[in-house]
Coordinates of N, CA, C and O in Angstrom, one line a residue:
M137 N 3.9 -6.5 -20.1 CA 3.2 -7.3 -19.7 C 1.9 -6.9 -18.6 O 2.5 -6.5 -17.6
R138 N 0.5 -7.4 -18.8 CA 0.0 -6.9 -18.0 C -0.4 -8.1 -17.1 O -0.7 -9.6 -17.5
Q139 N -1.0 -8.2 -15.8 CA -1.7 -9.6 -15.2 C -3.0 -10.0 -16.0 O -4.0 -8.8 -15.8
G140 N -3.5 -10.7 -16.2 CA -4.6 -11.0 -17.3 C -6.0 -11.0 -16.1 O -6.7 -10.3 -16.4
N141 N -5.8 -11.7 -15.0 CA -7.1 -11.5 -14.0 C -6.4 -11.3 -12.8 O -6.3 -12.7 -12.1
E142 N -6.2 -10.1 -12.4 CA -5.7 -10.2 -11.6 C -6.3 -10.9 -9.7 O -5.0 -10.9 -9.0
A143 N -7.4 -11.1 -9.7 CA -7.5 -11.7 -8.6 C -7.4 -13.3 -8.6 O -7.6 -13.9 -8.3
G144 N -6.9 -13.7 -9.9 CA -6.9 -15.3 -10.2 C -8.1 -16.0 -10.4 O -7.9 -16.9 -10.6
A145 N -9.5 -15.5 -10.7 CA -10.9 -15.8 -10.9 C -10.8 -16.6 -11.6 O -10.3 -16.7 -13.1
A146 N -11.5 -17.4 -11.5 CA -12.0 -18.3 -13.2 C -13.2 -17.3 -14.1 O -13.4 -16.3 -14.2
E147 N -12.3 -17.7 -15.4 CA -12.8 -17.2 -16.6 C -14.2 -17.7 -16.8 O -14.3 -19.1 -16.3
P148 N -15.2 -17.1 -17.7 CA -16.5 -17.8 -18.2 C -15.6 -19.2 -18.3 O -14.8 -19.4 -19.4
G149 N -16.7 -20.2 -18.3 CA -16.6 -21.7 -18.6 C -15.7 -22.7 -17.9 O -15.4 -23.2 -17.9
G150 N -15.0 -21.8 -16.5 CA -14.8 -22.6 -15.8 C -13.3 -22.3 -15.5 O -12.4 -23.1 -14.6
A151 N -12.0 -22.0 -16.3 CA -10.9 -22.3 -16.5 C -10.6 -21.0 -15.9 O -10.6 -19.9 -15.7
T152 N -9.5 -21.3 -15.1 CA -8.8 -20.7 -14.4 C -7.4 -20.1 -15.2 O -6.6 -20.4 -15.7
P153 N -7.5 -18.7 -15.2 CA -6.3 -18.1 -16.2 C -4.4 -18.1 -16.0 O -4.4 -18.5 -14.7
D154 N -3.7 -18.7 -16.8 CA -2.1 -18.2 -16.1 C -2.0 -16.8 -16.0 O -2.3 -16.2 -17.0
L155 N -1.8 -16.2 -15.0 CA -1.6 -15.0 -14.6 C 0.1 -14.7 -15.2 O 1.5 -15.2 -14.8
V156 N -0.1 -13.4 -15.8 CA 1.2 -13.1 -16.5 C 1.7 -11.8 -15.2 O 1.2 -11.0 -14.6
P157 N 3.4 -12.5 -14.9 CA 3.2 -11.2 -14.1 C 3.4 -9.7 -14.3 O 3.4 -9.4 -15.6
L158 N 2.8 -9.1 -13.2 CA 2.2 -7.5 -13.4 C 3.5 -6.9 -13.9 O 4.6 -6.9 -12.7
R159 N 3.9 -6.2 -14.9 CA 5.6 -5.7 -15.3 C 5.2 -4.0 -14.8 O 4.9 -3.1 -15.0
A160 N 6.1 -4.0 -14.2 CA 6.4 -1.9 -13.6 C 7.7 -1.6 -13.8 O 8.7 -2.3 -13.5
V161 N 7.9 -0.5 -14.6 CA 8.9 0.5 -14.5 C 9.2 1.5 -13.2 O 8.0 2.2 -12.6
L162 N 10.2 1.4 -12.8 CA 10.9 2.3 -12.1 C 11.3 3.8 -12.5 O 12.0 3.6 -13.2
D163 N 10.8 4.6 -12.0 CA 10.7 6.5 -11.8 C 12.4 6.1 -11.4 O 12.9 5.5 -10.2
T164 N 13.7 7.3 -11.8 CA 15.1 7.2 -10.7 C 15.2 7.6 -9.5 O 15.7 6.9 -8.6
N165 N 13.7 8.5 -9.4 CA 13.7 8.8 -7.9 C 13.0 7.7 -7.1 O 13.7 7.3 -6.0
L166 N 12.8 6.8 -7.7 CA 13.1 5.5 -6.4 C 14.7 4.3 -6.7 O 14.6 3.9 -5.5
V167 N 14.5 4.8 -7.7 CA 16.0 3.6 -7.8 C 16.9 4.1 -7.1 O 17.7 3.9 -5.9
I168 N 17.3 5.5 -6.4 CA 17.9 6.2 -5.6 C 17.2 6.5 -4.6 O 18.4 6.9 -3.5
A169 N 16.3 6.2 -4.0 CA 15.8 6.3 -2.6 C 16.4 4.9 -2.0 O 16.4 4.0 -2.5
A170 N 16.5 5.6 -0.8 CA 16.8 4.3 0.2 C 15.7 3.6 0.9 O 15.8 2.6 1.5
D171 N 14.3 4.2 0.9 CA 13.0 3.8 2.1 C 12.4 3.8 1.1 O 10.9 3.9 1.3
V172 N 12.6 2.3 0.3 CA 11.3 2.1 -0.7 C 10.8 0.6 -0.6 O 11.3 -0.3 -0.3
P173 N 9.7 0.6 0.0 CA 8.9 -0.2 0.4 C 8.6 -1.3 -0.9 O 9.2 -1.4 -2.1
A174 N 8.6 -3.1 -0.5 CA 8.2 -3.8 -1.5 C 7.3 -3.3 -2.6 O 5.9 -3.1 -2.4
L175 N 7.9 -3.8 -3.7 CA 6.8 -2.9 -5.1 C 6.3 -4.5 -5.8 O 6.6 -5.7 -6.0
E176 N 4.9 -4.3 -6.4 CA 4.4 -5.5 -7.3 C 4.5 -6.1 -8.2 O 4.9 -4.4 -8.8
G177 N 4.6 -7.0 -8.5 CA 5.4 -7.2 -10.0 C 6.8 -6.9 -10.8 O 7.4 -7.1 -9.5
E178 N 7.1 -7.6 -11.5 CA 8.4 -7.7 -12.7 C 8.7 -6.2 -12.9 O 8.0 -5.7 -13.2
L179 N 9.4 -6.1 -11.6 CA 10.6 -4.6 -12.0 C 10.9 -4.3 -12.8 O 12.4 -5.3 -13.3
A180 N 11.2 -2.9 -13.4 CA 12.0 -3.1 -14.8 C 12.7 -1.2 -14.5 O 12.5 -0.8 -13.9
I181 N 13.9 -1.0 -15.7 CA 14.0 -0.1 -15.2 C 14.6 0.0 -16.6 O 14.8 -0.4 -17.7
S182 N 14.5 1.7 -17.1 CA 14.4 1.9 -17.9 C 16.1 2.9 -18.8 O 17.2 2.8 -17.3
V183 N 16.8 2.4 -19.8 CA 18.0 3.1 -19.6 C 18.3 4.4 -19.8 O 19.3 4.7 -19.6
V184 N 17.2 5.1 -19.7 CA 17.4 6.4 -19.1 C 17.8 7.1 -18.0 O 18.6 7.8 -17.6
T185 N 17.5 6.2 -16.4 CA 17.6 5.9 -15.7 C 18.9 5.9 -15.6 O 19.6 6.2 -14.6
V186 N 19.7 4.6 -16.2 CA 20.8 4.4 -16.4 C 21.9 5.8 -16.4 O 23.0 6.0 -16.2
A187 N 21.2 6.3 -17.6 CA 22.3 7.8 -18.1 C 22.1 8.5 -16.9 O 23.1 9.2 -16.6
E188 N 20.7 9.0 -16.2 CA 20.7 9.6 -15.3 C 21.5 9.5 -13.9 O 22.7 10.5 -13.4
L189 N 21.8 8.5 -13.8 CA 22.6 7.7 -12.5 C 24.2 8.2 -13.2 O 24.8 8.5 -12.0
H190 N 24.3 7.7 -14.5 CA 25.8 8.4 -14.8 C 25.8 9.6 -14.3 O 26.9 10.2 -14.3
F191 N 25.0 10.7 -14.7 CA 25.2 11.4 -14.8 C 25.5 12.2 -13.5 O 26.5 12.8 -12.8
G192 N 24.9 12.1 -12.9 CA 24.9 11.8 -11.1 C 25.9 11.7 -10.7 O 26.8 12.3 -9.8
V193 N 26.9 10.2 -10.6 CA 28.4 10.2 -10.9 C 28.7 11.2 -10.7 O 29.7 12.0 -10.1
L194 N 28.7 11.9 -12.1 CA 29.7 12.7 -12.8 C 29.6 14.1 -11.9 O 30.8 15.1 -12.0
V195 N 28.5 14.4 -11.9 CA 28.1 15.9 -11.3 C 28.8 16.2 -9.3 O 28.4 17.2 -9.1
A196 N 28.8 15.2 -9.2 CA 28.8 14.8 -7.4 C 29.6 15.7 -7.2 O 31.0 16.3 -7.6
R197 N 29.6 16.2 -6.1 CA 30.3 17.3 -5.4 C 31.2 16.5 -4.2 O 30.0 16.3 -3.2
G198 N 32.0 15.9 -4.0 CA 32.9 15.8 -3.1 C 33.5 14.0 -3.5 O 32.3 13.3 -4.2
Q199 N 34.1 13.9 -2.8 CA 34.8 12.6 -3.2 C 33.3 11.5 -2.5 O 33.5 10.6 -3.3
A200 N 33.0 11.6 -1.5 CA 32.3 11.1 -0.3 C 30.6 10.5 -1.0 O 30.3 9.3 -1.5
V201 N 30.2 11.7 -1.9 CA 28.9 11.5 -2.4 C 28.9 10.8 -4.0 O 28.5 9.4 -4.2
R202 N 30.5 11.5 -4.7 CA 30.3 10.1 -6.2 C 30.7 8.6 -5.5 O 30.5 8.0 -6.3
A203 N 31.8 8.4 -4.5 CA 31.7 6.9 -4.4 C 30.5 6.2 -4.3 O 30.4 5.2 -4.4
E204 N 29.6 7.0 -3.0 CA 28.2 6.3 -3.2 C 27.3 6.3 -4.3 O 26.6 5.3 -4.2
R205 N 27.5 7.2 -5.2 CA 26.3 7.6 -6.2 C 27.2 6.3 -7.3 O 26.4 5.3 -7.8
L206 N 28.2 6.1 -7.2 CA 28.6 5.3 -8.2 C 28.6 3.9 -7.8 O 28.1 2.4 -8.6
R207 N 28.6 3.6 -6.4 CA 28.5 2.4 -5.4 C 26.2 1.8 -6.3 O 26.6 0.9 -6.6
R208 N 26.0 2.9 -6.1 CA 24.3 2.3 -6.6 C 24.1 2.0 -8.0 O 23.5 1.5 -8.5
L209 N 25.0 3.1 -8.9 CA 25.1 2.8 -10.3 C 25.4 1.5 -10.6 O 24.4 0.2 -11.3
S210 N 26.2 0.9 -9.6 CA 27.2 -0.4 -10.1 C 25.9 -1.2 -9.6 O 26.0 -2.6 -10.1
M211 N 25.5 -1.2 -8.6 CA 24.5 -2.3 -8.2 C 23.2 -2.2 -9.2 O 22.8 -3.1 -9.0
V212 N 22.8 -1.1 -9.0 CA 21.4 -1.2 -10.3 C 21.6 -1.7 -11.5 O 20.9 -2.7 -11.9
Q213 N 23.2 -1.7 -12.2 CA 23.8 -2.0 -13.6 C 23.5 -3.5 -13.1 O 23.4 -4.3 -14.3
R214 N 23.9 -4.2 -11.9 CA 23.5 -5.7 -11.9 C 22.5 -6.0 -11.8 O 21.9 -7.5 -12.1
A215 N 21.7 -5.4 -11.1 CA 20.4 -6.1 -11.0 C 19.5 -6.2 -11.6 O 18.6 -6.7 -11.5
F216 N 19.2 -5.2 -12.8 CA 18.5 -4.9 -14.0 C 19.4 -4.8 -15.1 O 20.6 -4.6 -15.5
D217 N 18.2 -5.4 -16.0 CA 18.8 -5.1 -17.5 C 17.7 -4.4 -18.3 O 17.0 -4.4 -18.3
A218 N 18.5 -2.7 -18.5 CA 17.8 -2.0 -18.4 C 17.2 -2.3 -19.8 O 17.7 -2.3 -20.5
L219 N 15.6 -2.0 -20.0 CA 14.6 -1.6 -21.2 C 15.9 -0.3 -21.9 O 15.9 0.5 -21.5
P220 N 15.8 -0.8 -22.9 CA 16.3 0.1 -24.1 C 15.3 1.3 -24.4 O 13.9 0.9 -24.6
V221 N 15.9 2.7 -25.1 CA 15.0 3.6 -25.7 C 15.0 3.4 -26.9 O 16.1 3.4 -28.2
D222 N 13.8 2.2 -28.1 CA 13.6 1.9 -29.6 C 13.0 1.9 -30.0 O 12.1 3.3 -29.4
D223 N 12.9 1.6 -30.9 CA 11.4 2.4 -32.1 C 10.2 2.0 -31.0 O 9.3 3.3 -31.2
A224 N 9.4 1.2 -30.6 CA 8.5 1.6 -29.4 C 8.3 2.7 -28.7 O 7.6 2.8 -28.5
V225 N 9.5 2.5 -28.2 CA 9.9 3.5 -27.2 C 9.6 4.8 -27.7 O 8.7 6.0 -27.0
A226 N 9.9 5.2 -28.6 CA 10.4 6.1 -29.8 C 8.6 6.8 -29.7 O 8.6 7.8 -29.6
A227 N 7.7 6.0 -30.2 CA 6.6 5.8 -30.9 C 5.5 6.2 -29.5 O 4.5 7.4 -29.5
S228 N 5.7 5.9 -28.4 CA 5.4 5.9 -27.3 C 5.7 7.5 -26.7 O 4.9 7.9 -26.0
Y229 N 7.0 7.8 -26.7 CA 7.4 9.1 -26.8 C 6.0 10.4 -27.4 O 6.0 11.2 -26.4
G230 N 6.1 10.1 -28.7 CA 5.5 11.0 -29.1 C 3.9 11.5 -28.6 O 3.4 12.2 -28.7
Q231 N 3.2 9.7 -28.0 CA 1.8 9.6 -28.1 C 2.1 10.1 -26.3 O 0.7 11.4 -26.5
L232 N 2.9 10.2 -25.7 CA 2.9 10.6 -24.3 C 3.2 12.5 -24.3 O 2.6 13.0 -23.7
A233 N 3.9 12.8 -25.2 CA 4.2 14.3 -25.3 C 3.2 14.8 -26.2 O 2.9 16.0 -25.5
A234 N 2.3 14.7 -26.8 CA 1.5 15.1 -27.2 C 0.1 15.2 -26.1 O -0.6 16.3 -26.4
A235 N -0.3 14.2 -25.5 CA -0.9 14.1 -23.9 C -0.4 15.3 -23.4 O -1.3 16.0 -22.8
V236 N 1.1 15.5 -23.3 CA 1.3 16.2 -22.2 C 0.7 18.0 -22.7 O 0.3 18.7 -22.2
V237 N 1.3 18.1 -24.6 CA 1.0 19.2 -24.5 C -0.7 19.6 -24.6 O -1.5 20.7 -24.2
A238 N -1.6 18.8 -25.1 CA -2.9 19.0 -24.6 C -3.7 19.0 -23.4 O -4.3 19.5 -23.0
A239 N -2.5 18.6 -22.3 CA -3.6 18.6 -20.8 C -2.9 20.4 -20.4 O -2.7 20.6 -19.7
G240 N -1.8 21.1 -21.5 CA -1.5 22.6 -21.7 C -0.2 22.3 -20.8 O 0.4 23.6 -20.2
R241 N 0.7 21.3 -20.5 CA 1.8 21.2 -20.2 C 3.1 21.6 -21.5 O 3.6 20.9 -22.6
Q242 N 4.3 21.8 -20.7 CA 5.3 21.7 -22.0 C 6.2 20.2 -21.7 O 7.2 20.3 -20.6
P243 N 6.1 19.6 -22.6 CA 7.0 18.1 -23.0 C 8.7 18.2 -22.6 O 9.0 17.6 -21.9
R244 N 9.2 19.6 -22.9 CA 10.6 19.7 -23.2 C 11.2 19.6 -21.8 O 12.0 19.4 -21.5
A245 N 10.7 20.2 -21.3 CA 11.1 20.7 -19.8 C 11.2 18.8 -18.8 O 11.5 19.1 -17.7
R246 N 10.1 17.9 -19.4 CA 10.5 16.9 -18.8 C 10.9 15.5 -19.3 O 10.2 15.0 -19.1
T247 N 11.8 15.8 -20.5 CA 12.1 14.8 -21.3 C 11.8 13.6 -21.0 O 12.0 12.5 -21.8
L248 N 13.2 13.5 -19.8 CA 13.6 13.0 -19.7 C 12.3 11.5 -18.8 O 12.2 10.3 -18.8
D249 N 11.6 11.8 -17.9 CA 10.5 11.7 -17.4 C 9.3 10.8 -18.0 O 8.9 9.7 -18.3
L250 N 9.4 11.5 -19.5 CA 8.7 11.4 -20.2 C 9.2 10.2 -21.5 O 8.6 9.1 -21.6
L251 N 10.5 10.2 -20.8 CA 11.3 9.1 -21.9 C 11.3 7.3 -21.0 O 10.8 6.6 -21.6
I252 N 10.9 7.8 -19.7 CA 10.6 6.3 -18.7 C 9.3 6.4 -19.1 O 9.2 4.5 -18.8
A253 N 8.3 7.2 -18.9 CA 7.2 6.7 -19.1 C 7.1 6.2 -20.3 O 6.3 4.7 -20.3
A254 N 7.2 6.5 -21.5 CA 7.4 5.8 -22.6 C 7.9 4.4 -22.9 O 7.2 3.4 -23.5
T255 N 9.0 4.1 -22.0 CA 9.1 3.2 -21.8 C 8.3 1.9 -21.1 O 7.7 0.9 -22.0
A256 N 7.2 2.7 -19.9 CA 6.6 1.7 -19.6 C 5.0 1.2 -20.3 O 5.0 0.8 -20.3
H257 N 5.0 2.9 -21.1 CA 3.7 2.9 -21.9 C 3.8 1.6 -23.1 O 3.4 0.7 -23.5
A258 N 5.3 1.5 -23.7 CA 6.0 0.4 -25.1 C 5.8 -1.1 -24.3 O 5.0 -1.3 -25.5
H259 N 5.9 -1.0 -23.0 CA 6.2 -2.3 -22.8 C 5.1 -3.0 -21.8 O 4.5 -3.8 -20.8
D260 N 3.6 -2.1 -22.0 CA 2.2 -2.2 -21.4 C 2.7 -2.5 -19.6 O 2.3 -3.1 -19.1
A261 N 3.6 -1.3 -19.5 CA 4.1 -1.7 -17.3 C 3.0 -0.5 -17.1 O 2.9 0.5 -17.1
R262 N 3.2 -0.5 -16.0 CA 2.6 0.9 -15.0 C 4.3 0.8 -14.6 O 4.4 0.8 -14.7
L263 N 3.7 2.4 -14.2 CA 5.1 2.8 -13.5 C 5.1 3.8 -12.0 O 4.0 4.2 -11.5
Y264 N 6.2 3.3 -11.5 CA 6.4 3.6 -10.2 C 6.9 5.1 -9.9 O 8.1 5.0 -10.5
T265 N 6.5 5.7 -9.0 CA 7.4 7.0 -8.7 C 7.1 7.4 -7.7 O 6.0 7.4 -6.9
R266 N 8.2 8.4 -7.2 CA 7.9 9.1 -5.7 C 7.5 10.8 -6.7 O 6.5 11.1 -5.5
N267 N 7.1 10.9 -7.6 CA 6.1 12.3 -7.7 C 5.5 12.2 -9.1 O 6.0 12.5 -10.5
A268 N 3.9 11.6 -9.0 CA 3.0 11.5 -9.8 C 2.9 13.0 -10.9 O 2.4 12.9 -11.8
D269 N 3.5 14.3 -10.1 CA 2.7 15.6 -10.8 C 4.1 15.4 -12.2 O 3.5 16.4 -13.1
D270 N 5.4 14.9 -12.3 CA 5.9 14.7 -13.3 C 5.2 14.4 -14.5 O 5.6 14.4 -15.7
F271 N 4.3 13.7 -14.0 CA 3.8 12.8 -15.1 C 2.3 13.0 -15.8 O 1.4 12.2 -16.1
R272 N 1.6 14.5 -14.8 CA 0.0 14.7 -15.1 C 0.2 15.2 -16.9 O 0.9 15.5 -17.3
G273 N -0.8 14.5 -17.3 CA -1.4 14.9 -18.1 C -1.3 13.1 -19.4 O -1.8 13.2 -20.6
I274 N -0.8 11.7 -18.8 CA -0.4 11.1 -19.5 C -1.8 9.9 -18.8 O -1.2 9.0 -19.4
D275 N -2.1 10.1 -17.5 CA -3.6 9.4 -16.7 C -3.8 8.3 -17.7 O -3.9 7.1 -17.5
D276 N -4.0 8.6 -18.8 CA -5.2 8.2 -20.1 C -4.2 6.9 -20.4 O -4.9 6.0 -20.9
L277 N -2.9 7.1 -20.9 CA -2.0 6.2 -21.4 C -0.9 5.5 -20.3 O -0.9 4.6 -21.0
V278 N 0.0 5.7 -19.1 CA 0.1 4.9 -18.7 C -0.5 4.7 -17.2 O -1.0 6.3 -16.4
E279 N -0.3 4.0 -16.5 CA -0.7 3.8 -14.7 C 0.3 4.0 -14.1 O 1.0 3.4 -13.8
V280 N 0.0 5.5 -14.2 CA 1.0 5.9 -12.7 C 1.1 6.0 -11.4 O -0.2 6.2 -10.9
I281 N 1.8 5.1 -10.6 CA 1.4 4.8 -9.4 C 2.7 5.2 -8.1 O 3.7 5.2 -8.5
T282 N 2.0 6.4 -7.1 CA 3.0 7.2 -6.6 C 3.2 6.1 -5.1 O 2.3 5.6 -4.8
V283 N 4.3 6.1 -4.8 CA 5.3 5.3 -3.5 C 5.6 6.2 -3.0 O 6.0 6.7 -3.0

């Protein structure tokens, strides 16, 4: 969902539109960061982020690191209902991967990042990330915002 008229200005005819909350999908690197500023919009995560967090728990070296990663995973799962990789996300992934190829890059090296971006694309949402370089080539399809 996109915000209809971000400034809330009256539309032609004098009517003030009902504003739809701006939706944004968080990249995994923001979900695991400790120093994330307040972000605008209705925030969501992809189930891909949950998968990456599970992987992080399982490969943690050391009990303290594993415990912290498990705590973070549990907190994220309580805070968000992860958006699934469904048919719409799959179709969006195809578009984004083709755009990455057209930009001269390899989509297979960034499959998980592109699935997160595809989740944003399918839900007409912006994407918040710490690393916009992971998303070069899809600028015309997804609004990527570096935090």
